[in-house]
């Protein structure tokens, strides 16, 4: 399972059982820390996730940003709660790529807002799975 963690929304995606491709699940609109953690915990249980991949937002030059710190705080709370392996990966440009794809599909701003983060999580997870499978061969 993969998360694209933002201040207002969290995109959620999952892989198939063989870790070959990623699918968007939902864009979750954040409430507060407690409810957000509970919701992610529910996703993990519902999808029988054995590991979590979290996008880590960094500046274009790769240095940490305020968003990096916010995401890392949330990831640390997930680690305390879930007890599964959590990977962090560079998520630079994932939301931009998702946004461009949705614009190309002719989606309205409102339609994009409701799915862009789940699509970004899918992009992040696809990159992670590609690296995972490349290293297996």
PDB file of C-alpha atoms in Angstrom:
ATOM      1  CA  UNK A   1       0.000   0.000   0.000  1.00  0.00           C
ATOM      2  CA  UNK A   2       1.180   3.528  -0.719  1.00  0.00           C
ATOM      3  CA  UNK A   3       0.364   6.954   0.700  1.00  0.00           C
ATOM      4  CA  UNK A   4       0.821  10.387  -0.823  1.00  0.00           C
ATOM      5  CA  UNK A   5       0.654  12.471   2.351  1.00  0.00           C
ATOM      6  CA  UNK A   6      -0.462  16.084   2.114  1.00  0.00           C
ATOM      7  CA  UNK A   7      -1.762  18.698   4.535  1.00  0.00           C
ATOM      8  CA  UNK A   8      -5.383  18.373   3.366  1.00  0.00           C
ATOM      9  CA  UNK A   9      -5.529  15.019   1.604  1.00  0.00           C
ATOM     10  CA  UNK A  10      -3.846  11.612   1.582  1.00  0.00           C
ATOM     11  CA  UNK A  11      -3.775   9.629  -1.629  1.00  0.00           C
ATOM     12  CA  UNK A  12      -3.988   5.867  -1.208  1.00  0.00           C
ATOM     13  CA  UNK A  13      -2.932   3.192  -3.701  1.00  0.00           C
ATOM     14  CA  UNK A  14      -2.359  -0.550  -3.531  1.00  0.00           C
ATOM     15  CA  UNK A  15      -0.428  -3.120  -5.506  1.00  0.00           C
ATOM     16  CA  UNK A  16      -1.632  -6.427  -6.815  1.00  0.00           C
ATOM     17  CA  UNK A  17      -0.638  -9.497  -4.737  1.00  0.00           C
ATOM     18  CA  UNK A  18       2.412 -10.081  -6.950  1.00  0.00           C
ATOM     19  CA  UNK A  19       3.724  -6.510  -6.644  1.00  0.00           C
ATOM     20  CA  UNK A  20       3.647  -5.932 -10.395  1.00  0.00           C
ATOM     21  CA  UNK A  21       1.284  -2.976 -10.764  1.00  0.00           C
ATOM     22  CA  UNK A  22      -0.413  -0.278  -8.680  1.00  0.00           C
ATOM     23  CA  UNK A  23      -4.042   0.814  -8.489  1.00  0.00           C
ATOM     24  CA  UNK A  24      -5.539   3.952  -6.933  1.00  0.00           C
ATOM     25  CA  UNK A  25      -7.839   3.338  -3.966  1.00  0.00           C
ATOM     26  CA  UNK A  26      -9.059   6.703  -2.749  1.00  0.00           C
ATOM     27  CA  UNK A  27      -8.194  10.256  -1.881  1.00  0.00           C
ATOM     28  CA  UNK A  28      -8.844  10.630   1.834  1.00  0.00           C
ATOM     29  CA  UNK A  29      -9.663  14.143   3.038  1.00  0.00           C
ATOM     30  CA  UNK A  30      -7.856  14.679   6.327  1.00  0.00           C
ATOM     31  CA  UNK A  31      -9.732  15.438   9.559  1.00  0.00           C
ATOM     32  CA  UNK A  32      -7.286  15.420  12.484  1.00  0.00           C
ATOM     33  CA  UNK A  33      -4.282  13.329  13.467  1.00  0.00           C
ATOM     34  CA  UNK A  34      -6.236  10.735  15.451  1.00  0.00           C
ATOM     35  CA  UNK A  35      -8.888  10.175  12.768  1.00  0.00           C
ATOM     36  CA  UNK A  36      -6.295  10.204   9.994  1.00  0.00           C
ATOM     37  CA  UNK A  37      -4.238   7.507  11.722  1.00  0.00           C
ATOM     38  CA  UNK A  38      -7.366   5.437  12.378  1.00  0.00           C
ATOM     39  CA  UNK A  39      -8.398   5.671   8.718  1.00  0.00           C
ATOM     40  CA  UNK A  40      -4.975   4.609   7.441  1.00  0.00           C
ATOM     41  CA  UNK A  41      -4.984   1.744   9.948  1.00  0.00           C
ATOM     42  CA  UNK A  42      -8.371   0.654   8.543  1.00  0.00           C
ATOM     43  CA  UNK A  43      -7.022   0.765   4.978  1.00  0.00           C
ATOM     44  CA  UNK A  44      -4.045  -1.373   6.003  1.00  0.00           C
ATOM     45  CA  UNK A  45      -6.320  -3.967   7.634  1.00  0.00           C
ATOM     46  CA  UNK A  46      -8.925  -3.960   4.825  1.00  0.00           C
ATOM     47  CA  UNK A  47      -6.306  -4.401   2.120  1.00  0.00           C
ATOM     48  CA  UNK A  48      -4.189  -6.843   4.176  1.00  0.00           C
ATOM     49  CA  UNK A  49      -1.152  -4.658   3.526  1.00  0.00           C
ATOM     50  CA  UNK A  50       2.145  -6.148   4.625  1.00  0.00           C
ATOM     51  CA  UNK A  51       4.169  -2.982   4.005  1.00  0.00           C
ATOM     52  CA  UNK A  52       3.543   0.696   3.453  1.00  0.00           C
ATOM     53  CA  UNK A  53       5.297   2.985   0.990  1.00  0.00           C
ATOM     54  CA  UNK A  54       5.064   6.680   1.825  1.00  0.00           C
ATOM     55  CA  UNK A  55       6.019   9.479  -0.497  1.00  0.00           C
ATOM     56  CA  UNK A  56       8.414  11.904   1.136  1.00  0.00           C
ATOM     57  CA  UNK A  57       8.120  15.427  -0.277  1.00  0.00           C
ATOM     58  CA  UNK A  58      11.484  17.101  -0.708  1.00  0.00           C
ATOM     59  CA  UNK A  59      12.637  20.249  -2.461  1.00  0.00           C
ATOM     60  CA  UNK A  60      13.616  20.011  -6.126  1.00  0.00           C
ATOM     61  CA  UNK A  61      17.279  19.908  -5.097  1.00  0.00           C
ATOM     62  CA  UNK A  62      16.569  16.908  -2.821  1.00  0.00           C
ATOM     63  CA  UNK A  63      16.890  18.789   0.464  1.00  0.00           C
ATOM     64  CA  UNK A  64      14.249  18.447   3.195  1.00  0.00           C
ATOM     65  CA  UNK A  65      11.415  20.959   3.381  1.00  0.00           C
ATOM     66  CA  UNK A  66       8.706  21.873   5.887  1.00  0.00           C
ATOM     67  CA  UNK A  67       6.470  19.347   4.087  1.00  0.00           C
ATOM     68  CA  UNK A  68       9.176  16.696   4.539  1.00  0.00           C
ATOM     69  CA  UNK A  69       9.055  17.267   8.295  1.00  0.00           C
ATOM     70  CA  UNK A  70       5.234  17.146   8.382  1.00  0.00           C
ATOM     71  CA  UNK A  71       5.115  13.937   6.358  1.00  0.00           C
ATOM     72  CA  UNK A  72       7.883  12.361   8.458  1.00  0.00           C
ATOM     73  CA  UNK A  73       5.973  13.186  11.655  1.00  0.00           C
ATOM     74  CA  UNK A  74       2.901  11.410  10.272  1.00  0.00           C
ATOM     75  CA  UNK A  75       5.014   8.460   9.106  1.00  0.00           C
ATOM     76  CA  UNK A  76       6.581   8.179  12.570  1.00  0.00           C
ATOM     77  CA  UNK A  77       3.101   8.032  14.115  1.00  0.00           C
ATOM     78  CA  UNK A  78       2.120   5.320  11.616  1.00  0.00           C
ATOM     79  CA  UNK A  79       5.213   3.309  12.577  1.00  0.00           C
ATOM     80  CA  UNK A  80       4.174   3.436  16.239  1.00  0.00           C
ATOM     81  CA  UNK A  81       0.622   2.354  15.381  1.00  0.00           C
ATOM     82  CA  UNK A  82       0.888  -0.214  12.602  1.00  0.00           C
ATOM     83  CA  UNK A  83       3.830  -2.465  13.317  1.00  0.00           C
ATOM     84  CA  UNK A  84       4.540  -3.099   9.602  1.00  0.00           C
ATOM     85  CA  UNK A  85       7.486  -2.119   7.443  1.00  0.00           C
ATOM     86  CA  UNK A  86       7.241   1.451   6.167  1.00  0.00           C
ATOM     87  CA  UNK A  87       9.396   2.623   3.277  1.00  0.00           C
ATOM     88  CA  UNK A  88       9.843   6.265   2.358  1.00  0.00           C
ATOM     89  CA  UNK A  89      10.545   7.297  -1.213  1.00  0.00           C
ATOM     90  CA  UNK A  90      11.212  10.566  -2.987  1.00  0.00           C
ATOM     91  CA  UNK A  91       7.903  11.759  -4.368  1.00  0.00           C
ATOM     92  CA  UNK A  92       9.107  14.754  -6.377  1.00  0.00           C
ATOM     93  CA  UNK A  93       6.796  15.540  -9.286  1.00  0.00           C
ATOM     94  CA  UNK A  94       4.289  12.722  -8.558  1.00  0.00           C
ATOM     95  CA  UNK A  95       1.400  15.127  -7.993  1.00  0.00           C
ATOM     96  CA  UNK A  96       2.390  17.219 -11.030  1.00  0.00           C
ATOM     97  CA  UNK A  97       2.448  14.085 -13.201  1.00  0.00           C
ATOM     98  CA  UNK A  98      -0.946  13.019 -11.880  1.00  0.00           C
ATOM     99  CA  UNK A  99      -2.385  16.494 -12.422  1.00  0.00           C
ATOM    100  CA  UNK A 100      -1.100  16.594 -16.018  1.00  0.00           C
ATOM    101  CA  UNK A 101      -2.592  13.177 -16.731  1.00  0.00           C
ATOM    102  CA  UNK A 102      -5.995  14.263 -15.416  1.00  0.00           C
ATOM    103  CA  UNK A 103      -5.904  17.516 -17.408  1.00  0.00           C
ATOM    104  CA  UNK A 104      -5.089  15.500 -20.534  1.00  0.00           C
ATOM    105  CA  UNK A 105      -8.178  13.391 -19.783  1.00  0.00           C
ATOM    106  CA  UNK A 106     -10.270  16.576 -19.681  1.00  0.00           C
ATOM    107  CA  UNK A 107     -11.120  16.351 -15.983  1.00  0.00           C
ATOM    108  CA  UNK A 108     -12.470  19.489 -14.322  1.00  0.00           C
ATOM    109  CA  UNK A 109     -10.662  21.108 -11.407  1.00  0.00           C
ATOM    110  CA  UNK A 110     -13.190  19.634  -8.969  1.00  0.00           C
ATOM    111  CA  UNK A 111     -12.862  16.151 -10.484  1.00  0.00           C
ATOM    112  CA  UNK A 112      -9.067  16.394 -10.331  1.00  0.00           C
ATOM    113  CA  UNK A 113      -9.116  17.463  -6.691  1.00  0.00           C
ATOM    114  CA  UNK A 114     -10.984  14.313  -5.676  1.00  0.00           C
ATOM    115  CA  UNK A 115      -8.591  11.860  -7.380  1.00  0.00           C
ATOM    116  CA  UNK A 116      -5.220  13.544  -7.948  1.00  0.00           C
ATOM    117  CA  UNK A 117      -3.665  12.354  -4.685  1.00  0.00           C
ATOM    118  CA  UNK A 118      -4.732   8.735  -5.194  1.00  0.00           C
ATOM    119  CA  UNK A 119      -3.254   8.906  -8.688  1.00  0.00           C
ATOM    120  CA  UNK A 120      -0.053  10.442  -7.264  1.00  0.00           C
ATOM    121  CA  UNK A 121       0.143   7.578  -4.743  1.00  0.00           C
ATOM    122  CA  UNK A 122      -0.248   5.175  -7.663  1.00  0.00           C
ATOM    123  CA  UNK A 123       2.659   6.858  -9.463  1.00  0.00           C
ATOM    124  CA  UNK A 124       4.827   6.655  -6.331  1.00  0.00           C
ATOM    125  CA  UNK A 125       3.966   2.986  -5.837  1.00  0.00           C
ATOM    126  CA  UNK A 126       4.621   2.139  -9.495  1.00  0.00           C
ATOM    127  CA  UNK A 127       8.115   3.625  -9.179  1.00  0.00           C
ATOM    128  CA  UNK A 128       8.747   1.677  -5.985  1.00  0.00           C
ATOM    129  CA  UNK A 129       7.516  -1.583  -7.521  1.00  0.00           C
ATOM    130  CA  UNK A 130       9.613  -1.010 -10.632  1.00  0.00           C
ATOM    131  CA  UNK A 131      12.754  -0.669  -8.491  1.00  0.00           C
ATOM    132  CA  UNK A 132      11.763  -3.651  -6.342  1.00  0.00           C
ATOM    133  CA  UNK A 133      11.213  -5.887  -9.349  1.00  0.00           C
ATOM    134  CA  UNK A 134      14.307  -4.601 -11.172  1.00  0.00           C
ATOM    135  CA  UNK A 135      16.446  -5.591  -8.195  1.00  0.00           C
ATOM    136  CA  UNK A 136      14.913  -9.111  -8.161  1.00  0.00           C
ATOM    137  CA  UNK A 137      16.110  -9.835 -11.701  1.00  0.00           C
TER     138      UNK A 137
END
